[in-house]
Amino acid sequence: MPRIQTVLAANRGEIAVRIIRACRELGLRAAAVYSDADADALHPRLADVRVPLGPPEPRESYLNIGRLIDAARRAEADAVHPGYGFLAESAEFAAAVRDAGMVWVGPPPEVIAALGDKATARRVAREAGIPEVPGYAEPGASDEALRAAARRLGLPVLIKAAAGGGGLGMRLVEREEALAEALRAARREAAAAFGSGGLLLERYLPEVRHIEVQVLADQHGSVLALGERECSVQRRRQKIVEEAPSPFASPALRARLAHAARAVAAAAGYVSAGTAEFLVDADERFYFLEMNTRLQVEHPVTEATAGVDLVKAQLRIAEGEPLRLEPVEPRGHAIECRVYAEDPARDFRPSPGVIRLLREPAGPGVRVDSGLREGWQVPVAYDPLLSKVIVWDRTREDAIDRMAEALRRYVILGCRTNLDFLQAIVGHEAFRRGETTTRFVERHFPGWRPGEPLLALAAAGILEALREAAPPAGAAGPAGPSGARPASDPWETIGPWRMGARGA
Amino acid sequence: MPRIQTVLAANRGEIAVRIIRACRELGLRAAAVYSDADADALHPRLADVRVPLGPPEPRESYLNIGRLIDAARRAEADAVHPGYGFLAESAEFAAAVRDAGMVWVGPPPEVIAALGDKATARRVAREAGIPEVPGYAEPGASDEALRAAARRLGLPVLIKAAAGGGGLGMRLVEREEALAEALRAARREAAAAFGSGGLLLERYLPEVRHIEVQVLADQHGSVLALGERECSVQRRRQKIVEEAPSPFASPALRARLAHAARAVAAAAGYVSAGTAEFLVDADERFYFLEMNTRLQVEHPVTEATAGVDLVKAQLRIAEGEPLRLEPVEPRGHAIECRVYAEDPARDFRPSPGVIRLLREPAGPGVRVDSGLREGWQVPVAYDPLLSKVIVWDRTREDAIDRMAEALRRYVILGCRTNLDFLQAIVGHEAFRRGETTTRFVERHFPGWRPGEPLLALAAAGILEALREAAPPAGAAGPAGPSGARPASDPWETIGPWRMGARGA
Amino acid sequence: MPEEIVLLVDDEAVPLRVARDGEEWRVSAGRHEVRARLAPLEPGVFTLTTGGRTYLLHAVEAGERRALHVGGRTLEYRVERRSGGRRRDAAGSADLSAPMPGLVTGVLVREGDPVRPGQALVIVEAMKMEHVIRAARAGIVRRLLVRPGQQVEGGAAVAEIAPPP
Amino acid sequence: MPEEIVLLVDDEAVPLRVARDGEEWRVSAGRHEVRARLAPLEPGVFTLTTGGRTYLLHAVEAGERRALHVGGRTLEYRVERRSGGRRRDAAGSADLSAPMPGLVTGVLVREGDPVRPGQALVIVEAMKMEHVIRAARAGIVRRLLVRPGQQVEGGAAVAEIAPPP
């Protein structure tokens, strides 16, 4: 296979930044695409080539296969990395890339089609002897069939997008009256997010853990398991805190999960990075959920513990290189917190805005995968994930302390984020004890609101008192009336201090 | 031993930042000291308590034991971490801290005194059966005695500060005529840097490697070796690129060096983090050089490969905790580049200035230990080390590629730095081949000047042509005449674009 | 002489009493009092010293909106002028405004329709999620202020509900 | 019509010819030519596109001094006006100026002393290093411009040497 020269990152935000960095380290030309809403985003700035895609709406840009292929051609790309979300698990896109004579950085379209549809994936697992969650998964199932299946399985059930991942289109239904509206909403979300409204049902297992195993497979039949991740802390069925290794898994369970993940991947003829997801109950019984045929949002915790750069590994596998990794022994403990533009006190409502001030944490063992820059308007059109804080340390306790400090140091002003909520989670005794089931948030943070921010209120009071004492519109400093400052100026602030600063 | 509550970081710049971060992660109150030249520096900003020390001159501030003890009292500190440089290897300071009833984060003053004086350290090593570099090391040796010894040893010789480290006070003398002036200059520098003008001589071994072993010892007699670092790439006898493991050392040499380091540490009754330095020739013969009784500038490469936070380990050892680390198996490869405010094309002349724009690299496997912030004036009074870029990856090749990309992404405008030179080193074939002897820079980069920066010249030409076309003093935008902007505004720039930006 | 300052945090009024005492400030919020010093470092950056610790304080503003970060906490707020004219009626029509900027993808009632509490009225889609705006209480749809396909701002009213006849 | 712009890089004159060709610029430096496009992103940040790649360009200025970073390279420069009045005499007294801001710790000659090439004249200490300023050629110390203990700026003249009689 010829060496890749130029890789198009067919995605946006932090994962596009992540892919671009890996390409540049490998000496590959990195191409970015951006919708009109992302013209000022970070990811095109870091690329070697940047190609506009079209209007903000995903169907006109990041979900538009024709435009992406066209952009790849204009960038003279010979490979496409899809990231996660959008078309990352679209067999159609993978095939279109291949048909355009480019390398798809991921599993072959046939494997995506087989595993990407959850119904088919379950059959593959079943045939490989891996237990699965009780549920109903028939391709193209109608609302009537789903309603009947829900009655058979017994409520509560979980509605899931057959084509999707990441919690989109997912609905927990506890009462029969809510079933019809939930099916309708889930179909709409699934169609909007994945281009297919296909749904499936699962019996809802309340007090379980969500544990997944990272696999890496080359084109020559080698499959490695790189350790498990625990992703149980979720809100609205979407992961917010992930860690590796699982604080719950015993060495025996860990080995059984790794074996099951390798078995599913091998049975499916898997290639590239992928993830086998399992539910695990308190008795260490586990159920295969699905195989994600892409890089996961939470891949960095495995990178930190296994010491493997998964994106570089994907690119090398795509070039045909055999896996040169001896079986990997994970080391230490890694945690990831997802930073969202959302308001945890208002049902995690998305909260876009302009990033007016940004200070990202740094230091030993701290990694921030971020798509942020000062002055950037967080678009309304996309998922509100802003960045991810990943920490590593020798023990879980040390990693928790490191995460707490990193979150305290993370300053994002201009849009509401979940940074306060993440601090509350990481600071909770139940989290420290490792009691991270999928019910963690609803159990420990029902109707959570941030505590009285006494220090912040005091700061606000003092700043406002100073402002009243010397209103900025009055005697302006040499910079001119503060009203004349451009709205995107991150330092547009606090009248009397505008010019009185020591640094000025 | 009582738990520590508040730690004073008796240092400045990136290492003070490093210590403060570690303290805060451990839940300890972190106190910073700062001279008048550092009032606006980063390190006091990150601390919980900040105490002014006095005038910029080191003897009035960071080298002033009385003021530091006083500052520690004012901060209600019960422990002092000295960092590196300044008083880090001062037995007198360590004793003063202990006498003030505080915990010294480092070895006991008696051990510092014994090992910190290189002459005594050699004796300890000799008695432990470790070979040493041929030289002359007598406490309080006069200029006459040193001149006579130089004649006995044969030129070239290396003059070193008996009390010091880090290349300060070091002079290579190749001709006898230069000896007198070199001794005088070395004494002055040694006295200024370490408070003692004591010198020693070593026969200069030209084509050797500088390899050192990190040790960690607790108060209960356990000593661990955490792997070796190669620090051969030096300019002006001072390290600029360090890596772990050494690209040269065979497993057998590695084991012999680790054994020697542990033997010296054990013989000296060592406690805390320390480093045994060796010279190694092409035949894998090694010579003990000295024991550094402090954290090293280059400690992060060991942290990355061994997976140990050395500053946290120091703090725990200081609290009396036993080492809980099983023998550590290093993993992958780490490289550190030291970023200096200096001009490599002019004999590495220090080049202070105001940091007008700063973009630090980030991403997986990239760590930047930095004391920088935008708007800060790099003081003239201190060592020109600005920050350190540390990368880790699975192989040395991958780590080199990662470092090259991180250096390319590092933007520091406002003072001349060695970033271009570091890129030239890391990009050199001899470096990639691991041919890193102490003569690396003089051999491959004699009279180095940066290559024609064609792209940068083109950018400058276009920006100036645009400026001529629309002079900024002419039609100013709504922000008012650009001349009215505060001088510290990092965006003070390039007339016609000032307001025409997309982000405005 | 203490000054009264009212912050609006999430449309809730938070009254503060702020007094200067030499270099120190005293700020009371309800039963709590904070004594602190403030020092400017550079535009938008300050230190706040209280209880033996110094905190870095970052603050920005955009029009009426202010945001600050100190001690790991982020606070977004507006300031109530003492004239009191701007305070919102928190119990009013807040339930019937768009929770965020987005696209109206469905209007499920018509003007004049009776609605029961909790009934879905309007659907807004933003950031890949669907949000249903529901009636807070029973009543009659007096006015519909949005159409399907329309982009709305966060906080924009979407409908007015009159009390039941 | 190409414009001539002379940059001073480390006191060395670097002449450039710059011409606009539609959206593209052509810049010649010696035998090399670069064809590039420039686009502003925000104050001080641009993209420069050339040879199929786009580079992020950061630029600042402080008084006469300019600095920029593009493609991993940093360039500090000043601009020579075409009047030509400001160009420095690179061969002149540059050797006898302080290489950096610092403290004068030693003055080793007196006015009227004869000096030989390479003779140490003044010692300046900065950033923990000692720097010896030496005579570039033989001559007589005409004027000493610094005293021990004095702070000097980078580039400040420390002595004037007259040609030998």
Coordinates of C-alpha atoms in Angstrom, one line a residue, chain B residues 16 38 281 423:
Chain B
A16 CA 8.1 27.3 41.4
D38 CA 8.9 38.9 39.6
D281 CA 32.9 6.7 27.3
Q423 CA 14.4 22.6 16.1

